[in-house]
Amino acid sequence: MANWKDYKEDWILFLETGFIAVNQADEDAAIKLFKAAELLNPESILPKVGVGYLHLHKLELKQACKKFEEVLEKEPKNEMAKTFLGICMSLSPASLEKGENILKQTHKSHDPLIKRLSDTAIDFAEKFLKKAPTPVQGQRKTK
């Protein structure tokens, strides 16, 4: 059996496949892959971003915010964690405005992917989260 240290150079592959597992709703695999990436490169905060991303996908917004805030404590300029934090906060009515402010900050990023993600999240909040609730179609009004 190979020593785990033989895979140290492949830590990014474990991390990337963890994100893929999240996108495929395979929580068990995602957690194991992020833990493996963390074991292979304990200095990296990216596995923690991955776990936050998993929580975001499950709409566990408090847990996701906590992970992204932990990342930002160590790396205040981490635009990926900051953008995901803004998305999480904008999905909660109590912190919608704060989340939008964070997304407006990350919108100024030089990274086109971060900028596009921020724009999409801001647009979503404007179109769907700030709208007044409408009656469900087909629902009868009581007289």
PDB file of C-alpha atoms in Angstrom:
ATOM      1  CA  MET A   1       0.000   0.000   0.000  1.00  0.00           C
ATOM      2  CA  ALA A   2       1.269   3.470  -0.908  1.00  0.00           C
ATOM      3  CA  ASN A   3       2.167   6.002   1.749  1.00  0.00           C
ATOM      4  CA  TRP A   4      -0.222   8.993   1.911  1.00  0.00           C
ATOM      5  CA  LYS A   5       2.760  11.319   1.493  1.00  0.00           C
ATOM      6  CA  ASP A   6       3.177   9.907  -2.029  1.00  0.00           C
ATOM      7  CA  TYR A   7       0.042  11.894  -2.926  1.00  0.00           C
ATOM      8  CA  LYS A   8       1.215  15.235  -1.514  1.00  0.00           C
ATOM      9  CA  GLU A   9       1.729  16.675  -5.004  1.00  0.00           C
ATOM     10  CA  ASP A  10      -1.815  15.658  -5.953  1.00  0.00           C
ATOM     11  CA  TRP A  11      -3.571  17.552  -3.162  1.00  0.00           C
ATOM     12  CA  ILE A  12      -5.145  19.942  -5.679  1.00  0.00           C
ATOM     13  CA  LEU A  13      -6.767  16.989  -7.438  1.00  0.00           C
ATOM     14  CA  PHE A  14      -8.384  15.882  -4.180  1.00  0.00           C
ATOM     15  CA  LEU A  15      -9.601  19.438  -3.671  1.00  0.00           C
ATOM     16  CA  GLU A  16     -10.982  19.783  -7.210  1.00  0.00           C
ATOM     17  CA  THR A  17     -12.747  16.442  -7.064  1.00  0.00           C
ATOM     18  CA  GLY A  18     -14.236  17.530  -3.720  1.00  0.00           C
ATOM     19  CA  PHE A  19     -15.846  20.505  -5.453  1.00  0.00           C
ATOM     20  CA  ILE A  20     -17.069  18.200  -8.226  1.00  0.00           C
ATOM     21  CA  ALA A  21     -18.549  15.865  -5.618  1.00  0.00           C
ATOM     22  CA  VAL A  22     -20.413  18.819  -4.073  1.00  0.00           C
ATOM     23  CA  ASN A  23     -21.817  19.745  -7.469  1.00  0.00           C
ATOM     24  CA  GLN A  24     -22.979  16.157  -7.900  1.00  0.00           C
ATOM     25  CA  ALA A  25     -24.590  16.167  -4.433  1.00  0.00           C
ATOM     26  CA  ASP A  26     -22.231  13.479  -3.141  1.00  0.00           C
ATOM     27  CA  GLU A  27     -21.708  14.811   0.360  1.00  0.00           C
ATOM     28  CA  ASP A  28     -19.872  11.755   1.673  1.00  0.00           C
ATOM     29  CA  ALA A  29     -17.279  11.825  -1.105  1.00  0.00           C
ATOM     30  CA  ALA A  30     -16.910  15.614  -0.866  1.00  0.00           C
ATOM     31  CA  ILE A  31     -16.151  15.514   2.857  1.00  0.00           C
ATOM     32  CA  LYS A  32     -13.623  12.702   2.433  1.00  0.00           C
ATOM     33  CA  LEU A  33     -11.915  14.484  -0.476  1.00  0.00           C
ATOM     34  CA  PHE A  34     -11.704  17.799   1.395  1.00  0.00           C
ATOM     35  CA  LYS A  35     -10.278  16.008   4.448  1.00  0.00           C
ATOM     36  CA  ALA A  36      -7.699  14.281   2.250  1.00  0.00           C
ATOM     37  CA  ALA A  37      -6.735  17.617   0.679  1.00  0.00           C
ATOM     38  CA  GLU A  38      -6.425  19.147   4.141  1.00  0.00           C
ATOM     39  CA  LEU A  39      -4.249  16.260   5.310  1.00  0.00           C
ATOM     40  CA  LEU A  40      -1.957  16.604   2.285  1.00  0.00           C
ATOM     41  CA  ASN A  41      -1.675  20.396   2.574  1.00  0.00           C
ATOM     42  CA  PRO A  42      -2.609  21.566   6.082  1.00  0.00           C
ATOM     43  CA  GLU A  43      -1.533  25.168   5.358  1.00  0.00           C
ATOM     44  CA  SER A  44      -4.144  25.634   2.643  1.00  0.00           C
ATOM     45  CA  ILE A  45      -7.494  27.170   3.506  1.00  0.00           C
ATOM     46  CA  LEU A  46      -9.111  25.879   0.313  1.00  0.00           C
ATOM     47  CA  PRO A  47     -10.468  22.673   1.883  1.00  0.00           C
ATOM     48  CA  LYS A  48     -12.319  24.890   4.381  1.00  0.00           C
ATOM     49  CA  VAL A  49     -13.746  26.896   1.457  1.00  0.00           C
ATOM     50  CA  GLY A  50     -14.863  23.570  -0.005  1.00  0.00           C
ATOM     51  CA  VAL A  51     -16.683  22.588   3.182  1.00  0.00           C
ATOM     52  CA  GLY A  52     -18.356  26.002   3.237  1.00  0.00           C
ATOM     53  CA  TYR A  53     -19.361  25.476  -0.389  1.00  0.00           C
ATOM     54  CA  LEU A  54     -20.890  22.124   0.601  1.00  0.00           C
ATOM     55  CA  HIS A  55     -22.939  23.829   3.318  1.00  0.00           C
ATOM     56  CA  LEU A  56     -24.014  26.510   0.840  1.00  0.00           C
ATOM     57  CA  HIS A  57     -25.242  23.846  -1.581  1.00  0.00           C
ATOM     58  CA  LYS A  58     -27.263  22.278   1.206  1.00  0.00           C
ATOM     59  CA  LEU A  59     -28.600  25.760   2.116  1.00  0.00           C
ATOM     60  CA  GLU A  60     -27.111  25.395   5.583  1.00  0.00           C
ATOM     61  CA  LEU A  61     -26.406  29.111   5.536  1.00  0.00           C
ATOM     62  CA  LYS A  62     -25.229  29.576   9.142  1.00  0.00           C
ATOM     63  CA  GLN A  63     -22.656  26.776   8.840  1.00  0.00           C
ATOM     64  CA  ALA A  64     -21.539  28.046   5.435  1.00  0.00           C
ATOM     65  CA  CYS A  65     -21.119  31.607   6.734  1.00  0.00           C
ATOM     66  CA  LYS A  66     -19.093  30.299   9.668  1.00  0.00           C
ATOM     67  CA  LYS A  67     -16.669  28.438   7.363  1.00  0.00           C
ATOM     68  CA  PHE A  68     -16.232  31.419   5.034  1.00  0.00           C
ATOM     69  CA  GLU A  69     -15.700  33.751   8.001  1.00  0.00           C
ATOM     70  CA  GLU A  70     -13.023  31.373   9.351  1.00  0.00           C
ATOM     71  CA  VAL A  71     -11.271  31.532   5.978  1.00  0.00           C
ATOM     72  CA  LEU A  72     -11.485  35.330   5.917  1.00  0.00           C
ATOM     73  CA  GLU A  73      -9.961  35.535   9.406  1.00  0.00           C
ATOM     74  CA  LYS A  74      -6.850  33.827   8.028  1.00  0.00           C
ATOM     75  CA  GLU A  75      -6.977  35.374   4.551  1.00  0.00           C
ATOM     76  CA  PRO A  76      -8.956  38.627   4.594  1.00  0.00           C
ATOM     77  CA  LYS A  77      -8.371  39.165   0.873  1.00  0.00           C
ATOM     78  CA  ASN A  78      -9.703  35.773  -0.229  1.00  0.00           C
ATOM     79  CA  GLU A  79     -12.228  36.878  -2.848  1.00  0.00           C
ATOM     80  CA  MET A  80     -13.730  33.419  -3.339  1.00  0.00           C
ATOM     81  CA  ALA A  81     -14.628  33.061   0.344  1.00  0.00           C
ATOM     82  CA  LYS A  82     -15.822  36.663   0.469  1.00  0.00           C
ATOM     83  CA  THR A  83     -18.101  36.160  -2.551  1.00  0.00           C
ATOM     84  CA  PHE A  84     -19.547  32.935  -1.168  1.00  0.00           C
ATOM     85  CA  LEU A  85     -20.105  34.680   2.190  1.00  0.00           C
ATOM     86  CA  GLY A  86     -21.958  37.457   0.370  1.00  0.00           C
ATOM     87  CA  ILE A  87     -24.126  34.891  -1.413  1.00  0.00           C
ATOM     88  CA  CYS A  88     -24.943  33.105   1.861  1.00  0.00           C
ATOM     89  CA  MET A  89     -25.840  36.323   3.596  1.00  0.00           C
ATOM     90  CA  SER A  90     -27.951  37.585   0.705  1.00  0.00           C
ATOM     91  CA  LEU A  91     -30.043  34.407   0.857  1.00  0.00           C
ATOM     92  CA  SER A  92     -31.077  35.175   4.431  1.00  0.00           C
ATOM     93  CA  PRO A  93     -33.642  37.984   4.813  1.00  0.00           C
ATOM     94  CA  ALA A  94     -31.994  39.230   8.015  1.00  0.00           C
ATOM     95  CA  SER A  95     -28.618  39.760   6.334  1.00  0.00           C
ATOM     96  CA  LEU A  96     -29.657  40.429   2.723  1.00  0.00           C
ATOM     97  CA  GLU A  97     -28.366  44.000   2.705  1.00  0.00           C
ATOM     98  CA  LYS A  98     -25.034  43.049   4.301  1.00  0.00           C
ATOM     99  CA  GLY A  99     -24.629  40.220   1.783  1.00  0.00           C
ATOM    100  CA  GLU A 100     -25.308  42.584  -1.102  1.00  0.00           C
ATOM    101  CA  ASN A 101     -22.707  45.023   0.225  1.00  0.00           C
ATOM    102  CA  ILE A 102     -20.133  42.239   0.304  1.00  0.00           C
ATOM    103  CA  LEU A 103     -21.062  41.234  -3.258  1.00  0.00           C
ATOM    104  CA  LYS A 104     -20.694  44.850  -4.414  1.00  0.00           C
ATOM    105  CA  GLN A 105     -17.166  44.804  -2.991  1.00  0.00           C
ATOM    106  CA  THR A 106     -16.231  41.557  -4.734  1.00  0.00           C
ATOM    107  CA  HIS A 107     -17.803  42.863  -7.946  1.00  0.00           C
ATOM    108  CA  LYS A 108     -14.754  45.169  -8.150  1.00  0.00           C
ATOM    109  CA  SER A 109     -12.434  42.133  -8.376  1.00  0.00           C
ATOM    110  CA  HIS A 110      -9.851  41.842 -11.119  1.00  0.00           C
ATOM    111  CA  ASP A 111     -10.750  38.154 -11.420  1.00  0.00           C
ATOM    112  CA  PRO A 112     -13.438  37.889 -14.114  1.00  0.00           C
ATOM    113  CA  LEU A 113     -14.955  34.744 -12.564  1.00  0.00           C
ATOM    114  CA  ILE A 114     -15.367  36.386  -9.152  1.00  0.00           C
ATOM    115  CA  LYS A 115     -16.794  39.477 -10.819  1.00  0.00           C
ATOM    116  CA  ARG A 116     -19.295  37.422 -12.842  1.00  0.00           C
ATOM    117  CA  LEU A 117     -20.352  35.369  -9.797  1.00  0.00           C
ATOM    118  CA  SER A 118     -20.886  38.564  -7.802  1.00  0.00           C
ATOM    119  CA  ASP A 119     -22.898  40.124 -10.637  1.00  0.00           C
ATOM    120  CA  THR A 120     -25.072  37.027 -10.951  1.00  0.00           C
ATOM    121  CA  ALA A 121     -25.719  36.910  -7.205  1.00  0.00           C
ATOM    122  CA  ILE A 122     -26.569  40.632  -7.059  1.00  0.00           C
ATOM    123  CA  ASP A 123     -28.902  40.248 -10.037  1.00  0.00           C
ATOM    124  CA  PHE A 124     -30.586  37.233  -8.403  1.00  0.00           C
ATOM    125  CA  ALA A 125     -31.098  39.181  -5.176  1.00  0.00           C
ATOM    126  CA  GLU A 126     -32.589  42.120  -7.071  1.00  0.00           C
ATOM    127  CA  LYS A 127     -34.953  40.002  -9.145  1.00  0.00           C
ATOM    128  CA  PHE A 128     -36.055  37.365  -6.659  1.00  0.00           C
ATOM    129  CA  LEU A 129     -35.094  38.108  -3.075  1.00  0.00           C
ATOM    130  CA  LYS A 130     -36.145  41.737  -2.839  1.00  0.00           C
ATOM    131  CA  LYS A 131     -39.477  41.256  -4.581  1.00  0.00           C
ATOM    132  CA  ALA A 132     -42.630  41.430  -2.540  1.00  0.00           C
ATOM    133  CA  PRO A 133     -44.140  37.974  -2.177  1.00  0.00           C
ATOM    134  CA  THR A 134     -46.929  37.264  -4.630  1.00  0.00           C
ATOM    135  CA  PRO A 135     -49.872  34.954  -4.052  1.00  0.00           C
ATOM    136  CA  VAL A 136     -49.349  31.420  -5.229  1.00  0.00           C
ATOM    137  CA  GLN A 137     -50.832  30.963  -8.668  1.00  0.00           C
ATOM    138  CA  GLY A 138     -54.234  29.299  -8.481  1.00  0.00           C
ATOM    139  CA  GLN A 139     -54.662  30.150  -4.811  1.00  0.00           C
ATOM    140  CA  ARG A 140     -58.140  31.428  -4.013  1.00  0.00           C
ATOM    141  CA  LYS A 141     -58.672  34.700  -2.275  1.00  0.00           C
ATOM    142  CA  THR A 142     -60.915  34.583   0.766  1.00  0.00           C
ATOM    143  CA  LYS A 143     -63.769  37.062   0.915  1.00  0.00           C
TER     144      LYS A 143
END
